[in-house]
PDB file of C-alpha atoms in Angstrom:
ATOM      1  CA  GLU G  32     -16.444 -54.720   6.026  1.00 62.00           C
ATOM      2  CA  ALA G  33     -15.588 -58.331   7.890  1.00 62.00           C
ATOM      3  CA  GLY G  34     -18.223 -60.257   6.012  1.00 66.00           C
ATOM      4  CA  LEU G  35     -19.484 -58.536   3.337  1.00 63.00           C
ATOM      5  CA  ALA G  36     -17.640 -56.875   0.196  1.00 62.00           C
ATOM      6  CA  GLY G  37     -18.026 -53.453  -0.491  1.00 62.00           C
ATOM      7  CA  GLY G  38     -16.737 -51.050  -3.583  1.00 61.00           C
ATOM      8  CA  TYR G  39     -14.453 -52.404  -5.903  1.00 64.00           C
ATOM      9  CA  CYS G  40     -12.969 -54.706  -2.559  1.00 70.00           C
ATOM     10  CA  VAL G  41     -13.633 -58.446  -2.189  1.00 75.00           C
ATOM     11  CA  ILE G  42     -10.428 -59.530  -0.248  1.00 84.00           C
ATOM     12  CA  ASN G  43      -8.818 -56.815   2.425  1.00 91.00           C
ATOM     13  CA  ASN G  44      -5.163 -57.399   1.715  1.00 94.00           C
ATOM     14  CA  VAL G  45      -4.320 -55.093   3.951  1.00 97.00           C
ATOM     15  CA  ALA G  46      -6.495 -56.621   6.930  1.00 96.00           C
ATOM     16  CA  VAL G  47      -5.081 -60.405   5.343  1.00 96.00           C
ATOM     17  CA  ALA G  48      -1.319 -59.307   6.492  1.00 98.00           C
ATOM     18  CA  ALA G  49      -1.367 -57.566   9.254  1.00 98.00           C
ATOM     19  CA  ALA G  50      -3.975 -60.161  10.708  1.00 97.00           C
ATOM     20  CA  TYR G  51      -0.763 -63.372   9.173  1.00 98.00           C
ATOM     21  CA  ALA G  52       1.803 -60.559  10.871  1.00 98.00           C
ATOM     22  CA  LYS G  53       0.565 -60.664  14.005  1.00 97.00           C
ATOM     23  CA  GLU G  54      -0.627 -64.122  14.219  1.00 97.00           C
ATOM     24  CA  LYS G  55       2.219 -65.888  12.009  1.00 97.00           C
ATOM     25  CA  LEU G  56       5.243 -63.727  12.384  1.00 97.00           C
ATOM     26  CA  GLY G  57       4.627 -62.624  15.894  1.00 97.00           C
ATOM     27  CA  VAL G  58       4.895 -59.065  14.499  1.00 98.00           C
ATOM     28  CA  LYS G  59       3.960 -57.096  17.689  1.00 98.00           C
ATOM     29  CA  ARG G  60       2.650 -53.458  16.334  1.00 98.00           C
ATOM     30  CA  ILE G  61       1.332 -52.837  12.772  1.00 98.00           C
ATOM     31  CA  LEU G  62       0.850 -50.039  11.005  1.00 98.00           C
ATOM     32  CA  ILE G  63      -1.895 -49.590   8.595  1.00 98.00           C
ATOM     33  CA  VAL G  64      -1.645 -46.072   6.531  1.00 98.00           C
ATOM     34  CA  ASP G  65      -4.381 -44.936   4.418  1.00 98.00           C
ATOM     35  CA  TRP G  66      -4.115 -42.454   1.994  1.00 98.00           C
ATOM     36  CA  ASP G  67      -6.606 -43.860  -1.221  1.00 96.00           C
ATOM     37  CA  VAL G  68      -9.297 -40.756  -1.607  1.00 97.00           C
ATOM     38  CA  HIS G  69     -12.380 -43.209   0.441  1.00 95.00           C
ATOM     39  CA  HIS G  70     -12.651 -44.050   3.444  1.00 96.00           C
ATOM     40  CA  GLY G  71     -11.232 -47.861   5.055  1.00 93.00           C
ATOM     41  CA  ASN G  72     -14.542 -48.740   6.560  1.00 94.00           C
ATOM     42  CA  GLY G  73     -14.001 -52.274   6.451  1.00 93.00           C
ATOM     43  CA  THR G  74     -10.157 -52.172   7.586  1.00 95.00           C
ATOM     44  CA  GLN G  75     -11.789 -50.213  10.161  1.00 96.00           C
ATOM     45  CA  SER G  76     -13.847 -52.220  10.931  1.00 95.00           C
ATOM     46  CA  ILE G  77     -11.843 -55.386  11.631  1.00 95.00           C
ATOM     47  CA  PHE G  78      -9.302 -53.073  13.891  1.00 97.00           C
ATOM     48  CA  LEU G  79     -11.250 -51.002  15.175  1.00 98.00           C
ATOM     49  CA  ASN G  80     -10.538 -52.410  19.367  1.00 98.00           C
ATOM     50  CA  ASP G  81      -7.262 -53.937  18.621  1.00 98.00           C
ATOM     51  CA  PRO G  82      -4.339 -51.827  19.867  1.00 98.00           C
ATOM     52  CA  ASP G  83      -2.017 -54.050  18.392  1.00 98.00           C
ATOM     53  CA  VAL G  84      -3.139 -52.227  14.923  1.00 98.00           C
ATOM     54  CA  LEU G  85      -3.114 -48.329  14.097  1.00 98.00           C
ATOM     55  CA  TYR G  86      -4.813 -47.603  11.562  1.00 98.00           C
ATOM     56  CA  PHE G  87      -4.783 -43.907   9.802  1.00 98.00           C
ATOM     57  CA  SER G  88      -7.026 -43.177   7.192  1.00 98.00           C
ATOM     58  CA  VAL G  89      -7.004 -39.705   5.651  1.00 98.00           C
ATOM     59  CA  HIS G  90      -9.675 -39.757   2.815  1.00 98.00           C
ATOM     60  CA  ARG G  91     -12.825 -37.383   1.789  1.00 98.00           C
ATOM     61  CA  TYR G  92     -15.490 -37.848   4.446  1.00 98.00           C
ATOM     62  CA  HIS G  93     -17.609 -34.667   3.780  1.00 97.00           C
ATOM     63  CA  GLY G  94     -19.667 -35.367   6.706  1.00 96.00           C
ATOM     64  CA  GLY G  95     -20.408 -39.243   5.237  1.00 94.00           C
ATOM     65  CA  ASN G  96     -21.610 -37.849   2.119  1.00 93.00           C
ATOM     66  CA  PHE G  97     -18.668 -39.263  -0.075  1.00 91.00           C
ATOM     67  CA  PHE G  98     -18.330 -42.387  -0.934  1.00 83.00           C
ATOM     68  CA  PRO G  99     -18.846 -45.390   1.264  1.00 86.00           C
ATOM     69  CA  PHE G 100     -21.163 -42.213   2.568  1.00 80.00           C
ATOM     70  CA  ARG G 101     -20.840 -43.503   6.583  1.00 90.00           C
ATOM     71  CA  LYS G 102     -20.741 -41.329   9.177  1.00 92.00           C
ATOM     72  CA  ASN G 103     -18.034 -43.484  11.267  1.00 94.00           C
ATOM     73  CA  GLY G 104     -15.260 -42.055   8.722  1.00 96.00           C
ATOM     74  CA  GLY G 105     -14.809 -39.089  10.574  1.00 97.00           C
ATOM     75  CA  PRO G 106     -12.510 -38.064  13.463  1.00 98.00           C
ATOM     76  CA  THR G 107     -14.323 -38.975  16.397  1.00 98.00           C
ATOM     77  CA  THR G 108     -14.595 -42.740  15.513  1.00 98.00           C
ATOM     78  CA  VAL G 109     -10.824 -42.746  17.716  1.00 98.00           C
ATOM     79  CA  GLY G 110     -11.500 -47.105  18.098  1.00 98.00           C
ATOM     80  CA  THR G 111     -13.573 -48.920  21.290  1.00 98.00           C
ATOM     81  CA  GLY G 112     -12.958 -50.981  23.841  1.00 98.00           C
ATOM     82  CA  ALA G 113      -8.797 -51.508  24.300  1.00 98.00           C
ATOM     83  CA  GLY G 114      -8.892 -49.908  21.252  1.00 98.00           C
ATOM     84  CA  GLU G 115      -9.441 -46.674  21.552  1.00 98.00           C
ATOM     85  CA  GLY G 116      -7.128 -44.532  20.633  1.00 98.00           C
ATOM     86  CA  TYR G 117      -5.550 -46.479  17.936  1.00 98.00           C
ATOM     87  CA  ASN G 118      -7.886 -45.288  15.060  1.00 98.00           C
ATOM     88  CA  VAL G 119      -7.051 -42.393  13.261  1.00 98.00           C
ATOM     89  CA  ASN G 120      -9.196 -40.388  10.819  1.00 98.00           C
ATOM     90  CA  VAL G 121      -8.397 -37.285   9.299  1.00 98.00           C
ATOM     91  CA  GLY G 122     -11.411 -36.797   6.563  1.00 98.00           C
ATOM     92  CA  TRP G 123     -12.056 -33.872   4.663  1.00 98.00           C
ATOM     93  CA  ASN G 124     -14.945 -31.952   3.651  1.00 98.00           C
ATOM     94  CA  GLN G 125     -14.165 -30.056   0.538  1.00 97.00           C
ATOM     95  CA  LYS G 126     -12.638 -31.713  -2.542  1.00 97.00           C
ATOM     96  CA  GLY G 127      -9.419 -30.600  -4.211  1.00 98.00           C
ATOM     97  CA  MET G 128      -6.588 -31.434  -1.108  1.00 98.00           C
ATOM     98  CA  GLY G 129      -3.507 -31.365  -3.209  1.00 98.00           C
ATOM     99  CA  ASP G 130       0.414 -32.016  -2.213  1.00 97.00           C
ATOM    100  CA  ASP G 131       0.459 -28.880   0.767  1.00 96.00           C
ATOM    101  CA  GLU G 132      -2.542 -30.310   2.801  1.00 98.00           C
ATOM    102  CA  TYR G 133      -1.207 -34.422   2.861  1.00 97.00           C
ATOM    103  CA  SER G 134       2.020 -32.918   4.123  1.00 95.00           C
ATOM    104  CA  ALA G 135       0.351 -31.002   6.791  1.00 95.00           C
ATOM    105  CA  VAL G 136      -1.371 -34.151   7.841  1.00 97.00           C
ATOM    106  CA  TRP G 137       1.984 -36.679   7.854  1.00 95.00           C
ATOM    107  CA  LYS G 138       3.740 -33.315   9.754  1.00 93.00           C
ATOM    108  CA  LEU G 139       0.921 -32.783  12.531  1.00 94.00           C
ATOM    109  CA  VAL G 140      -0.895 -36.176  13.063  1.00 96.00           C
ATOM    110  CA  LEU G 141       0.338 -39.072  11.876  1.00 96.00           C
ATOM    111  CA  MET G 142       4.297 -38.764  11.832  1.00 95.00           C
ATOM    112  CA  PRO G 143       3.925 -37.802  15.672  1.00 94.00           C
ATOM    113  CA  VAL G 144       1.844 -40.212  16.849  1.00 97.00           C
ATOM    114  CA  ALA G 145       3.500 -42.973  14.174  1.00 97.00           C
ATOM    115  CA  ARG G 146       6.831 -42.181  16.428  1.00 95.00           C
ATOM    116  CA  GLU G 147       5.149 -42.538  19.076  1.00 97.00           C
ATOM    117  CA  TYR G 148       3.690 -46.093  19.024  1.00 98.00           C
ATOM    118  CA  GLN G 149       6.999 -47.595  17.422  1.00 98.00           C
ATOM    119  CA  PRO G 150       5.400 -49.507  14.718  1.00 98.00           C
ATOM    120  CA  ASP G 151       7.079 -52.721  14.176  1.00 98.00           C
ATOM    121  CA  LEU G 152       5.872 -53.151  10.506  1.00 98.00           C
ATOM    122  CA  VAL G 153       4.281 -50.942   8.362  1.00 98.00           C
ATOM    123  CA  LEU G 154       0.869 -51.322   5.748  1.00 98.00           C
ATOM    124  CA  VAL G 155       0.100 -48.722   3.002  1.00 98.00           C
ATOM    125  CA  SER G 156      -2.898 -49.108   1.631  1.00 97.00           C
ATOM    126  CA  ALA G 157      -1.555 -47.420  -1.263  1.00 98.00           C
ATOM    127  CA  GLY G 158      -4.955 -46.173  -3.917  1.00 96.00           C
ATOM    128  CA  PHE G 159      -3.880 -43.362  -6.309  1.00 98.00           C
ATOM    129  CA  ASP G 160      -7.408 -42.062  -6.682  1.00 97.00           C
ATOM    130  CA  GLY G 161      -6.370 -38.922  -4.877  1.00 97.00           C
ATOM    131  CA  ALA G 162      -4.108 -38.100  -7.176  1.00 98.00           C
ATOM    132  CA  LEU G 163      -3.937 -34.780  -9.300  1.00 98.00           C
ATOM    133  CA  GLY G 164      -6.072 -35.568 -12.603  1.00 97.00           C
ATOM    134  CA  ASP G 165      -7.513 -38.751 -11.034  1.00 97.00           C
ATOM    135  CA  MET G 166     -11.344 -39.171 -10.285  1.00 94.00           C
ATOM    136  CA  GLY G 167     -11.355 -38.256  -7.038  1.00 96.00           C
ATOM    137  CA  GLU G 168     -11.118 -34.833  -7.422  1.00 97.00           C
ATOM    138  CA  CYS G 169      -7.920 -34.101  -4.807  1.00 98.00           C
ATOM    139  CA  CYS G 170      -4.419 -32.960  -6.253  1.00 98.00           C
ATOM    140  CA  VAL G 171      -1.770 -34.866  -4.858  1.00 98.00           C
ATOM    141  CA  THR G 172       1.296 -35.170  -6.701  1.00 97.00           C
ATOM    142  CA  PRO G 173       3.861 -38.064  -7.633  1.00 96.00           C
ATOM    143  CA  SER G 174       6.529 -36.019  -5.834  1.00 94.00           C
ATOM    144  CA  CYS G 175       4.184 -35.706  -2.821  1.00 95.00           C
ATOM    145  CA  PHE G 176       3.724 -39.661  -2.637  1.00 96.00           C
ATOM    146  CA  ALA G 177       7.166 -40.498  -3.040  1.00 95.00           C
ATOM    147  CA  ARG G 178       7.540 -37.748  -0.038  1.00 93.00           C
ATOM    148  CA  LEU G 179       4.758 -39.379   2.083  1.00 96.00           C
ATOM    149  CA  THR G 180       6.170 -42.597   1.659  1.00 96.00           C
ATOM    150  CA  SER G 181       9.744 -41.335   2.445  1.00 93.00           C
ATOM    151  CA  GLY G 182       8.096 -40.053   6.132  1.00 93.00           C
ATOM    152  CA  LEU G 183       6.859 -43.517   6.632  1.00 95.00           C
ATOM    153  CA  LEU G 184      10.546 -45.238   5.796  1.00 94.00           C
ATOM    154  CA  THR G 185      11.403 -43.931   9.096  1.00 92.00           C
ATOM    155  CA  LEU G 186       9.386 -45.983  10.842  1.00 96.00           C
ATOM    156  CA  ALA G 187       9.626 -49.284  12.106  1.00 98.00           C
ATOM    157  CA  GLY G 188      13.293 -49.615  10.644  1.00 96.00           C
ATOM    158  CA  GLY G 189      11.865 -49.185   7.270  1.00 95.00           C
ATOM    159  CA  ARG G 190      10.154 -52.384   7.052  1.00 98.00           C
ATOM    160  CA  VAL G 191       7.286 -50.823   4.791  1.00 98.00           C
ATOM    161  CA  VAL G 192       4.913 -52.539   2.556  1.00 98.00           C
ATOM    162  CA  CYS G 193       2.472 -50.586  -0.370  1.00 98.00           C
ATOM    163  CA  THR G 194      -0.128 -52.431  -1.846  1.00 97.00           C
ATOM    164  CA  LEU G 195      -2.190 -51.079  -4.364  1.00 96.00           C
ATOM    165  CA  GLU G 196      -5.408 -50.560  -3.997  1.00 90.00           C
ATOM    166  CA  GLY G 197      -6.793 -48.171  -6.613  1.00 84.00           C
ATOM    167  CA  GLY G 198      -6.077 -45.425  -9.014  1.00 92.00           C
ATOM    168  CA  TYR G 199      -8.517 -45.311 -11.996  1.00 93.00           C
ATOM    169  CA  VAL G 200      -6.551 -43.027 -14.393  1.00 96.00           C
ATOM    170  CA  ARG G 201      -3.671 -45.166 -16.072  1.00 96.00           C
ATOM    171  CA  SER G 202      -1.527 -42.828 -17.339  1.00 96.00           C
ATOM    172  CA  VAL G 203      -1.713 -41.164 -13.680  1.00 97.00           C
ATOM    173  CA  LEU G 204      -1.324 -43.939 -11.759  1.00 97.00           C
ATOM    174  CA  SER G 205       2.125 -45.779 -12.944  1.00 97.00           C
ATOM    175  CA  ARG G 206       3.712 -42.336 -12.550  1.00 97.00           C
ATOM    176  CA  CYS G 207       2.415 -42.391  -9.315  1.00 97.00           C
ATOM    177  CA  VAL G 208       3.407 -45.975  -8.741  1.00 97.00           C
ATOM    178  CA  GLU G 209       6.872 -45.483 -10.598  1.00 95.00           C
ATOM    179  CA  ALA G 210       7.365 -42.557  -7.830  1.00 95.00           C
ATOM    180  CA  VAL G 211       6.520 -44.842  -4.753  1.00 96.00           C
ATOM    181  CA  VAL G 212       8.684 -47.494  -5.762  1.00 96.00           C
ATOM    182  CA  GLY G 213      11.430 -45.424  -6.730  1.00 95.00           C
ATOM    183  CA  THR G 214      11.243 -44.211  -2.992  1.00 95.00           C
ATOM    184  CA  LEU G 215      10.566 -47.494  -1.905  1.00 96.00           C
ATOM    185  CA  LEU G 216      14.074 -48.701  -3.851  1.00 95.00           C
ATOM    186  CA  GLY G 217      16.257 -45.821  -2.435  1.00 92.00           C
ATOM    187  CA  GLU G 218      16.286 -43.461  -5.362  1.00 82.00           C
ATOM    188  CA  THR G 219      15.354 -40.345  -3.397  1.00 70.00           C
ATOM    189  CA  ASP G 220      16.124 -39.511   0.456  1.00 66.00           C
ATOM    190  CA  VAL G 221      14.492 -39.894   3.176  1.00 55.00           C
ATOM    191  CA  VAL G 222      13.164 -36.520   5.191  1.00 60.00           C
ATOM    192  CA  ASN G 223      12.249 -35.791   8.538  1.00 55.00           C
ATOM    193  CA  ASN G 224       8.744 -34.812   8.930  1.00 54.00           C
ATOM    194  CA  PHE G 225       9.493 -33.548  12.739  1.00 56.00           C
ATOM    195  CA  CYS G 226       7.430 -30.726  13.943  1.00 58.00           C
ATOM    196  CA  THR G 227       7.479 -27.994  16.325  1.00 59.00           C
ATOM    197  CA  ARG G 228       4.466 -26.266  17.988  1.00 60.00           C
ATOM    198  CA  ASP G 229       5.741 -23.375  15.629  1.00 62.00           C
ATOM    199  CA  LEU G 230       5.953 -24.722  12.676  1.00 80.00           C
ATOM    200  CA  MET G 231       2.503 -26.260  13.116  1.00 83.00           C
ATOM    201  CA  GLU G 232       0.521 -23.170  13.462  1.00 83.00           C
ATOM    202  CA  ASP G 233       2.490 -21.474  10.516  1.00 89.00           C
ATOM    203  CA  ILE G 234       1.827 -24.692   8.291  1.00 91.00           C
ATOM    204  CA  LEU G 235      -1.995 -24.728  10.092  1.00 92.00           C
ATOM    205  CA  SER G 236      -2.427 -21.224   8.192  1.00 93.00           C
ATOM    206  CA  SER G 237      -0.686 -21.841   5.480  1.00 94.00           C
ATOM    207  CA  ILE G 238      -3.060 -24.459   3.763  1.00 96.00           C
ATOM    208  CA  HIS G 239      -6.620 -24.715   2.636  1.00 96.00           C
ATOM    209  CA  SER G 240      -9.068 -23.530   5.569  1.00 96.00           C
ATOM    210  CA  GLY G 241     -11.054 -26.651   5.556  1.00 97.00           C
ATOM    211  CA  ALA G 242      -7.824 -28.849   5.893  1.00 97.00           C
ATOM    212  CA  ALA G 243      -6.697 -26.793   8.088  1.00 96.00           C
ATOM    213  CA  SER G 244     -10.052 -27.737  10.362  1.00 96.00           C
ATOM    214  CA  SER G 245     -10.236 -31.060   9.346  1.00 97.00           C
ATOM    215  CA  ILE G 246      -6.855 -31.693  11.325  1.00 96.00           C
ATOM    216  CA  ARG G 247      -7.664 -30.191  14.266  1.00 94.00           C
ATOM    217  CA  SER G 248     -10.702 -31.840  14.874  1.00 96.00           C
ATOM    218  CA  THR G 249      -8.446 -34.894  14.597  1.00 97.00           C
ATOM    219  CA  MET G 250      -6.400 -33.812  17.053  1.00 96.00           C
ATOM    220  CA  ALA G 251      -8.561 -33.002  19.031  1.00 95.00           C
ATOM    221  CA  SER G 252      -9.964 -35.752  19.133  1.00 96.00           C
ATOM    222  CA  HIS G 253      -6.813 -37.892  19.983  1.00 97.00           C
ATOM    223  CA  PHE G 254      -5.783 -35.528  22.854  1.00 95.00           C
ATOM    224  CA  PRO G 255      -6.754 -38.045  25.563  1.00 95.00           C
ATOM    225  CA  TYR G 256      -4.510 -40.445  23.943  1.00 97.00           C
ATOM    226  CA  TRP G 257      -1.099 -39.628  22.757  1.00 97.00           C
ATOM    227  CA  ASN G 258       1.206 -37.693  24.576  1.00 95.00           C
ATOM    228  CA  CYS G 259       3.046 -35.903  21.141  1.00 91.00           C
ATOM    229  CA  PHE G 260       0.095 -33.670  21.287  1.00 89.00           C
ATOM    230  CA  LYS G 261      -0.071 -32.542  24.380  1.00 83.00           C
ATOM    231  CA  GLU G 262       1.431 -29.059  24.380  1.00 72.00           C
ATOM    232  CA  TYR G 263      -1.340 -28.721  20.826  1.00 74.00           C
ATOM    233  CA  LYS G 264      -4.270 -29.083  23.734  1.00 70.00           C
ATOM    234  CA  GLN G 265      -2.536 -26.686  26.158  1.00 65.00           C
ATOM    235  CA  GLY G 266      -2.899 -24.599  22.934  1.00 61.00           C
ATOM    236  CA  TYR G 267      -6.062 -24.985  22.399  1.00 61.00           C
ATOM    237  CA  ALA G 268      -7.642 -24.442  26.274  1.00 55.00           C
ATOM    238  CA  LYS G 269      -5.920 -21.122  25.736  1.00 50.00           C
ATOM    239  CA  GLY G 270      -7.824 -20.666  22.328  1.00 49.00           C
ATOM    240  CA  SER G 271      -4.950 -19.194  20.772  1.00 45.00           C
ATOM    241  CA  LEU G 272      -3.363 -22.233  18.767  1.00 46.00           C
ATOM    242  CA  TYR G 273      -6.506 -22.720  16.610  1.00 40.00           C
ATOM    243  CA  SER G 274      -7.984 -18.934  16.462  1.00 34.00           C
TER     244      SER G 274
END
C-alpha cells in the first residue's frame, strides 16, 4: 500500500517508475501489466482513481482467499472517480492455470483494452511465481511468458520495461527471465494478439471452465468502459455468448 510494506515488498518499483514517468518525463498514458501470481494490491491502491495509469493484473484470487487475502482483487474492482474503468483484474479461482488460460486473457481482455487505451509506456510487474514448477501452483511455461511479452511489444511503440518481482525456484526463474529478455532483445517474432468474436467463443470453450468464468466476469464488469467489448456485450445480453 502507499504507506505500508506488504509481502516481500518495501518499495513498489513499478509504481515509483510510473509516477516518475508521469511527473518527470511527461508520459501521458501508462499501462502497468502485473502477471505475478499474487494480486498487486499496492499498485492498484496507488492508481485506483488515476485515468493516466491503466492497471491490469491476472492472479490467483479464490474469492479473496489467496494471498494477499483481500476481496478487492476481483473483477468488480474497476477503479474509482476519474479512474473508473482503468483497473482491470482477472482473478483465478482455481490453481493450475497455464499457457492456454494466460494466452486467452491476453487475446480476449488485455490486448483489446490496451489497444483502445493506446499507452505511451508499458511497465511489467514481472513476477514468475506462476511459472510451471514454482510455488504459485500455476503452469505457465517460459515460452508462454515470451509470447505474452511479444504481445506487449506491439504497444507503445515497443516501449516496454519489465521489472523482476518474484519467483522462488531459481532454476525455473532463470529460464523464464531468459525467455522474456530474449523477446525484449528481438530474438523472437512479435505476435498479433487480435481476436475476433468467433475466435473468442472458440477460445473460451477450449480452456479451463473456471478460467473462462473469470474472463467473462472481468469482461462483464468492464462493458460500460471499453468499446472493444461492445459486440461481446450484445452476445451476453442474448445469452448465447456465455451459455
